[in-house]
């Protein structure tokens, strides 16, 4: 049995969890999320918590047990509090602007990058080069941030590029020029 899967998921006030046809639906003040679940998992919705159990004792069922419990906990947190990640754009002339549902980034190349902001995410920028992505789906927020970061990875010599706000870039010493 999974150590993570055994833990019940607390459901805060204002959030409802329902299961129908192997699809978990979580509704809250910020929105609604759905997740298909495996037939190896049985979901028991109680008043203030949700308990997941396995239907059989196979290796795949135990793996699914912890997976779907973690996904359910992320969904409950997402519809009640939401998720956000911050990116820092660092470099001379590097900047980001939000225009409608597009994120326009000047990252030192000859052309600007234009990224379409997915449905369900909000992106804000400020003058200091900070970019904040917020939404109710942890997976969608993380994936969009990773795609933006991949456009100009931070480099270790000058520290230029796009990095997460809490990320530490290990700086390297360049050539000294001494013979």
PDB file of C-alpha atoms in Angstrom:
ATOM      1  CA  UNK A   1       0.000   0.000   0.000  1.00  0.00           C
ATOM      2  CA  UNK A   2       1.226   3.497  -0.851  1.00  0.00           C
ATOM      3  CA  UNK A   3       2.360   5.721   2.022  1.00  0.00           C
ATOM      4  CA  UNK A   4       1.116   8.835   0.223  1.00  0.00           C
ATOM      5  CA  UNK A   5      -2.110   7.182  -0.924  1.00  0.00           C
ATOM      6  CA  UNK A   6      -3.162   6.214   2.612  1.00  0.00           C
ATOM      7  CA  UNK A   7      -3.397   9.842   3.721  1.00  0.00           C
ATOM      8  CA  UNK A   8      -6.875  11.385   3.417  1.00  0.00           C
ATOM      9  CA  UNK A   9      -7.292  14.598   1.412  1.00  0.00           C
ATOM     10  CA  UNK A  10      -8.863  17.376   3.472  1.00  0.00           C
ATOM     11  CA  UNK A  11     -11.606  19.256   1.600  1.00  0.00           C
ATOM     12  CA  UNK A  12     -11.973  22.905   2.715  1.00  0.00           C
ATOM     13  CA  UNK A  13     -15.309  24.685   2.937  1.00  0.00           C
ATOM     14  CA  UNK A  14     -16.613  25.813  -0.438  1.00  0.00           C
ATOM     15  CA  UNK A  15     -14.984  22.934  -2.339  1.00  0.00           C
ATOM     16  CA  UNK A  16     -16.938  19.915  -3.586  1.00  0.00           C
ATOM     17  CA  UNK A  17     -15.508  16.630  -4.849  1.00  0.00           C
ATOM     18  CA  UNK A  18     -17.547  14.204  -6.924  1.00  0.00           C
ATOM     19  CA  UNK A  19     -16.756  11.002  -8.816  1.00  0.00           C
ATOM     20  CA  UNK A  20     -18.716   9.644 -11.771  1.00  0.00           C
ATOM     21  CA  UNK A  21     -17.629   7.162 -14.474  1.00  0.00           C
ATOM     22  CA  UNK A  22     -13.992   7.118 -13.272  1.00  0.00           C
ATOM     23  CA  UNK A  23     -13.702  10.928 -13.487  1.00  0.00           C
ATOM     24  CA  UNK A  24     -12.963  13.044 -10.410  1.00  0.00           C
ATOM     25  CA  UNK A  25     -14.496  16.521 -10.530  1.00  0.00           C
ATOM     26  CA  UNK A  26     -13.414  19.193  -8.055  1.00  0.00           C
ATOM     27  CA  UNK A  27     -15.351  22.484  -7.915  1.00  0.00           C
ATOM     28  CA  UNK A  28     -14.332  25.486  -5.861  1.00  0.00           C
ATOM     29  CA  UNK A  29     -14.412  29.267  -5.721  1.00  0.00           C
ATOM     30  CA  UNK A  30     -11.671  29.637  -8.359  1.00  0.00           C
ATOM     31  CA  UNK A  31     -13.047  27.142 -10.889  1.00  0.00           C
ATOM     32  CA  UNK A  32     -13.481  23.485 -11.760  1.00  0.00           C
ATOM     33  CA  UNK A  33     -10.963  20.732 -12.563  1.00  0.00           C
ATOM     34  CA  UNK A  34     -11.512  17.195 -13.871  1.00  0.00           C
ATOM     35  CA  UNK A  35      -9.204  14.157 -13.828  1.00  0.00           C
ATOM     36  CA  UNK A  36      -9.791  10.668 -15.208  1.00  0.00           C
ATOM     37  CA  UNK A  37      -8.819   7.966 -12.725  1.00  0.00           C
ATOM     38  CA  UNK A  38      -7.723   4.357 -13.071  1.00  0.00           C
ATOM     39  CA  UNK A  39     -10.084   1.462 -12.441  1.00  0.00           C
ATOM     40  CA  UNK A  40      -7.578   0.273  -9.784  1.00  0.00           C
ATOM     41  CA  UNK A  41      -8.617   3.138  -7.476  1.00  0.00           C
ATOM     42  CA  UNK A  42     -11.834   3.564  -5.498  1.00  0.00           C
ATOM     43  CA  UNK A  43     -12.671   7.083  -4.260  1.00  0.00           C
ATOM     44  CA  UNK A  44     -14.715   7.486  -1.063  1.00  0.00           C
ATOM     45  CA  UNK A  45     -16.032  11.050  -0.648  1.00  0.00           C
ATOM     46  CA  UNK A  46     -16.935  11.911   2.945  1.00  0.00           C
ATOM     47  CA  UNK A  47     -18.074  15.187   4.511  1.00  0.00           C
ATOM     48  CA  UNK A  48     -14.751  16.976   4.961  1.00  0.00           C
ATOM     49  CA  UNK A  49     -12.240  14.557   3.453  1.00  0.00           C
ATOM     50  CA  UNK A  50     -11.688  12.148   0.585  1.00  0.00           C
ATOM     51  CA  UNK A  51     -10.088   8.717   1.017  1.00  0.00           C
ATOM     52  CA  UNK A  52      -8.642   6.731  -1.879  1.00  0.00           C
ATOM     53  CA  UNK A  53      -8.242   2.953  -1.715  1.00  0.00           C
ATOM     54  CA  UNK A  54      -6.983   0.319  -4.134  1.00  0.00           C
ATOM     55  CA  UNK A  55      -9.258  -2.363  -5.558  1.00  0.00           C
ATOM     56  CA  UNK A  56      -6.444  -4.935  -5.828  1.00  0.00           C
ATOM     57  CA  UNK A  57      -2.913  -5.368  -4.493  1.00  0.00           C
ATOM     58  CA  UNK A  58      -0.757  -5.121  -7.618  1.00  0.00           C
ATOM     59  CA  UNK A  59       2.326  -3.009  -8.169  1.00  0.00           C
ATOM     60  CA  UNK A  60       0.464  -0.796 -10.677  1.00  0.00           C
ATOM     61  CA  UNK A  61      -2.461  -0.306  -8.268  1.00  0.00           C
ATOM     62  CA  UNK A  62      -0.073   0.808  -5.503  1.00  0.00           C
ATOM     63  CA  UNK A  63       1.629   3.253  -7.881  1.00  0.00           C
ATOM     64  CA  UNK A  64      -1.747   4.634  -8.985  1.00  0.00           C
ATOM     65  CA  UNK A  65      -2.836   4.957  -5.342  1.00  0.00           C
ATOM     66  CA  UNK A  66      -0.197   7.569  -4.507  1.00  0.00           C
ATOM     67  CA  UNK A  67      -0.441   9.249  -7.916  1.00  0.00           C
ATOM     68  CA  UNK A  68      -4.177   9.919  -7.841  1.00  0.00           C
ATOM     69  CA  UNK A  69      -4.105  10.981  -4.197  1.00  0.00           C
ATOM     70  CA  UNK A  70      -1.439  13.584  -5.043  1.00  0.00           C
ATOM     71  CA  UNK A  71      -3.372  14.722  -8.138  1.00  0.00           C
ATOM     72  CA  UNK A  72      -6.550  15.086  -6.066  1.00  0.00           C
ATOM     73  CA  UNK A  73      -4.725  17.085  -3.379  1.00  0.00           C
ATOM     74  CA  UNK A  74      -3.294  19.392  -6.081  1.00  0.00           C
ATOM     75  CA  UNK A  75      -6.748  19.864  -7.598  1.00  0.00           C
ATOM     76  CA  UNK A  76      -8.307  20.725  -4.222  1.00  0.00           C
ATOM     77  CA  UNK A  77      -5.565  23.269  -3.491  1.00  0.00           C
ATOM     78  CA  UNK A  78      -5.833  24.708  -7.003  1.00  0.00           C
ATOM     79  CA  UNK A  79      -9.577  25.418  -6.901  1.00  0.00           C
ATOM     80  CA  UNK A  80      -9.384  26.852  -3.378  1.00  0.00           C
ATOM     81  CA  UNK A  81      -6.093  28.819  -3.346  1.00  0.00           C
ATOM     82  CA  UNK A  82      -4.599  28.583  -6.847  1.00  0.00           C
ATOM     83  CA  UNK A  83      -0.978  28.237  -7.953  1.00  0.00           C
ATOM     84  CA  UNK A  84       1.543  30.814  -9.124  1.00  0.00           C
ATOM     85  CA  UNK A  85       5.159  30.811 -10.221  1.00  0.00           C
ATOM     86  CA  UNK A  86       7.451  33.752 -10.784  1.00  0.00           C
ATOM     87  CA  UNK A  87      10.153  34.037 -13.421  1.00  0.00           C
ATOM     88  CA  UNK A  88      12.895  36.663 -13.577  1.00  0.00           C
ATOM     89  CA  UNK A  89      14.065  37.916 -16.967  1.00  0.00           C
ATOM     90  CA  UNK A  90      17.662  39.096 -16.588  1.00  0.00           C
ATOM     91  CA  UNK A  91      19.785  40.618 -19.346  1.00  0.00           C
ATOM     92  CA  UNK A  92      20.522  43.873 -21.120  1.00  0.00           C
ATOM     93  CA  UNK A  93      17.519  44.741 -23.289  1.00  0.00           C
ATOM     94  CA  UNK A  94      15.546  41.634 -22.271  1.00  0.00           C
ATOM     95  CA  UNK A  95      11.892  42.410 -21.607  1.00  0.00           C
ATOM     96  CA  UNK A  96       8.420  40.842 -21.586  1.00  0.00           C
ATOM     97  CA  UNK A  97       5.016  42.360 -22.248  1.00  0.00           C
ATOM     98  CA  UNK A  98       1.491  40.946 -22.156  1.00  0.00           C
ATOM     99  CA  UNK A  99      -0.676  42.011 -25.098  1.00  0.00           C
ATOM    100  CA  UNK A 100      -4.140  40.468 -24.935  1.00  0.00           C
ATOM    101  CA  UNK A 101      -3.673  36.706 -24.729  1.00  0.00           C
ATOM    102  CA  UNK A 102      -0.086  36.865 -26.002  1.00  0.00           C
ATOM    103  CA  UNK A 103       3.199  37.135 -24.161  1.00  0.00           C
ATOM    104  CA  UNK A 104       5.714  39.068 -26.272  1.00  0.00           C
ATOM    105  CA  UNK A 105       9.352  38.558 -25.225  1.00  0.00           C
ATOM    106  CA  UNK A 106      12.471  40.328 -26.467  1.00  0.00           C
ATOM    107  CA  UNK A 107      15.318  38.011 -25.443  1.00  0.00           C
ATOM    108  CA  UNK A 108      18.299  39.275 -27.430  1.00  0.00           C
ATOM    109  CA  UNK A 109      17.484  37.506 -30.702  1.00  0.00           C
ATOM    110  CA  UNK A 110      16.710  39.325 -33.956  1.00  0.00           C
ATOM    111  CA  UNK A 111      12.992  38.559 -33.637  1.00  0.00           C
ATOM    112  CA  UNK A 112      10.662  38.675 -30.659  1.00  0.00           C
ATOM    113  CA  UNK A 113       9.161  35.492 -29.225  1.00  0.00           C
ATOM    114  CA  UNK A 114       5.365  35.432 -29.026  1.00  0.00           C
ATOM    115  CA  UNK A 115       3.761  32.846 -26.730  1.00  0.00           C
ATOM    116  CA  UNK A 116       0.012  32.304 -26.624  1.00  0.00           C
ATOM    117  CA  UNK A 117      -1.167  32.277 -23.002  1.00  0.00           C
ATOM    118  CA  UNK A 118      -3.237  29.088 -22.433  1.00  0.00           C
ATOM    119  CA  UNK A 119      -6.862  29.292 -21.322  1.00  0.00           C
ATOM    120  CA  UNK A 120      -7.068  29.319 -17.518  1.00  0.00           C
ATOM    121  CA  UNK A 121      -3.749  31.106 -16.894  1.00  0.00           C
ATOM    122  CA  UNK A 122      -3.085  34.737 -16.079  1.00  0.00           C
ATOM    123  CA  UNK A 123       0.304  36.297 -16.760  1.00  0.00           C
ATOM    124  CA  UNK A 124       1.466  39.606 -15.282  1.00  0.00           C
ATOM    125  CA  UNK A 125       4.714  41.475 -15.826  1.00  0.00           C
ATOM    126  CA  UNK A 126       6.388  44.385 -14.109  1.00  0.00           C
ATOM    127  CA  UNK A 127       9.110  46.846 -15.064  1.00  0.00           C
ATOM    128  CA  UNK A 128      11.833  45.067 -13.084  1.00  0.00           C
ATOM    129  CA  UNK A 129      11.681  41.989 -15.344  1.00  0.00           C
ATOM    130  CA  UNK A 130       9.514  39.799 -13.128  1.00  0.00           C
ATOM    131  CA  UNK A 131       6.948  37.592 -14.820  1.00  0.00           C
ATOM    132  CA  UNK A 132       4.194  35.921 -12.745  1.00  0.00           C
ATOM    133  CA  UNK A 133       2.102  33.025 -14.070  1.00  0.00           C
ATOM    134  CA  UNK A 134      -1.003  32.085 -12.052  1.00  0.00           C
ATOM    135  CA  UNK A 135      -3.808  29.553 -12.483  1.00  0.00           C
ATOM    136  CA  UNK A 136      -5.732  26.724 -10.836  1.00  0.00           C
ATOM    137  CA  UNK A 137      -3.949  23.809 -12.526  1.00  0.00           C
ATOM    138  CA  UNK A 138      -0.511  23.054 -11.062  1.00  0.00           C
ATOM    139  CA  UNK A 139       0.463  21.103 -14.182  1.00  0.00           C
ATOM    140  CA  UNK A 140      -0.548  23.898 -16.582  1.00  0.00           C
ATOM    141  CA  UNK A 141       1.270  26.601 -14.587  1.00  0.00           C
ATOM    142  CA  UNK A 142       4.450  24.528 -14.325  1.00  0.00           C
ATOM    143  CA  UNK A 143       4.448  23.480 -17.986  1.00  0.00           C
ATOM    144  CA  UNK A 144       3.950  27.033 -19.286  1.00  0.00           C
ATOM    145  CA  UNK A 145       6.739  28.363 -17.036  1.00  0.00           C
ATOM    146  CA  UNK A 146       9.082  25.601 -18.198  1.00  0.00           C
ATOM    147  CA  UNK A 147       8.371  26.401 -21.859  1.00  0.00           C
ATOM    148  CA  UNK A 148       9.084  30.108 -21.302  1.00  0.00           C
ATOM    149  CA  UNK A 149      12.295  29.344 -19.381  1.00  0.00           C
ATOM    150  CA  UNK A 150      13.492  27.054 -22.175  1.00  0.00           C
ATOM    151  CA  UNK A 151      13.494  29.974 -24.649  1.00  0.00           C
ATOM    152  CA  UNK A 152      16.562  31.516 -22.947  1.00  0.00           C
ATOM    153  CA  UNK A 153      18.063  29.304 -20.254  1.00  0.00           C
ATOM    154  CA  UNK A 154      20.145  31.138 -17.627  1.00  0.00           C
ATOM    155  CA  UNK A 155      23.856  30.997 -18.373  1.00  0.00           C
ATOM    156  CA  UNK A 156      26.509  30.693 -15.648  1.00  0.00           C
ATOM    157  CA  UNK A 157      28.983  33.399 -16.729  1.00  0.00           C
ATOM    158  CA  UNK A 158      26.900  36.593 -16.699  1.00  0.00           C
ATOM    159  CA  UNK A 159      23.632  35.233 -15.287  1.00  0.00           C
ATOM    160  CA  UNK A 160      21.623  36.336 -18.330  1.00  0.00           C
ATOM    161  CA  UNK A 161      18.440  34.482 -19.230  1.00  0.00           C
ATOM    162  CA  UNK A 162      15.118  33.480 -17.712  1.00  0.00           C
ATOM    163  CA  UNK A 163      15.180  31.815 -14.317  1.00  0.00           C
ATOM    164  CA  UNK A 164      12.698  30.947 -11.601  1.00  0.00           C
ATOM    165  CA  UNK A 165      12.549  33.530  -8.811  1.00  0.00           C
ATOM    166  CA  UNK A 166      13.796  31.095  -6.167  1.00  0.00           C
ATOM    167  CA  UNK A 167      16.398  29.466  -8.453  1.00  0.00           C
ATOM    168  CA  UNK A 168      20.080  30.019  -7.698  1.00  0.00           C
ATOM    169  CA  UNK A 169      22.444  30.102 -10.664  1.00  0.00           C
ATOM    170  CA  UNK A 170      25.945  28.864  -9.847  1.00  0.00           C
ATOM    171  CA  UNK A 171      28.219  31.451 -11.391  1.00  0.00           C
ATOM    172  CA  UNK A 172      31.480  30.496 -13.078  1.00  0.00           C
ATOM    173  CA  UNK A 173      34.644  32.543 -13.401  1.00  0.00           C
ATOM    174  CA  UNK A 174      35.499  33.443 -16.985  1.00  0.00           C
ATOM    175  CA  UNK A 175      38.921  33.588 -18.554  1.00  0.00           C
ATOM    176  CA  UNK A 176      41.393  35.574 -16.512  1.00  0.00           C
ATOM    177  CA  UNK A 177      43.722  36.566 -19.342  1.00  0.00           C
ATOM    178  CA  UNK A 178      46.855  36.053 -17.238  1.00  0.00           C
ATOM    179  CA  UNK A 179      49.730  34.024 -18.742  1.00  0.00           C
TER     180      UNK A 179
END
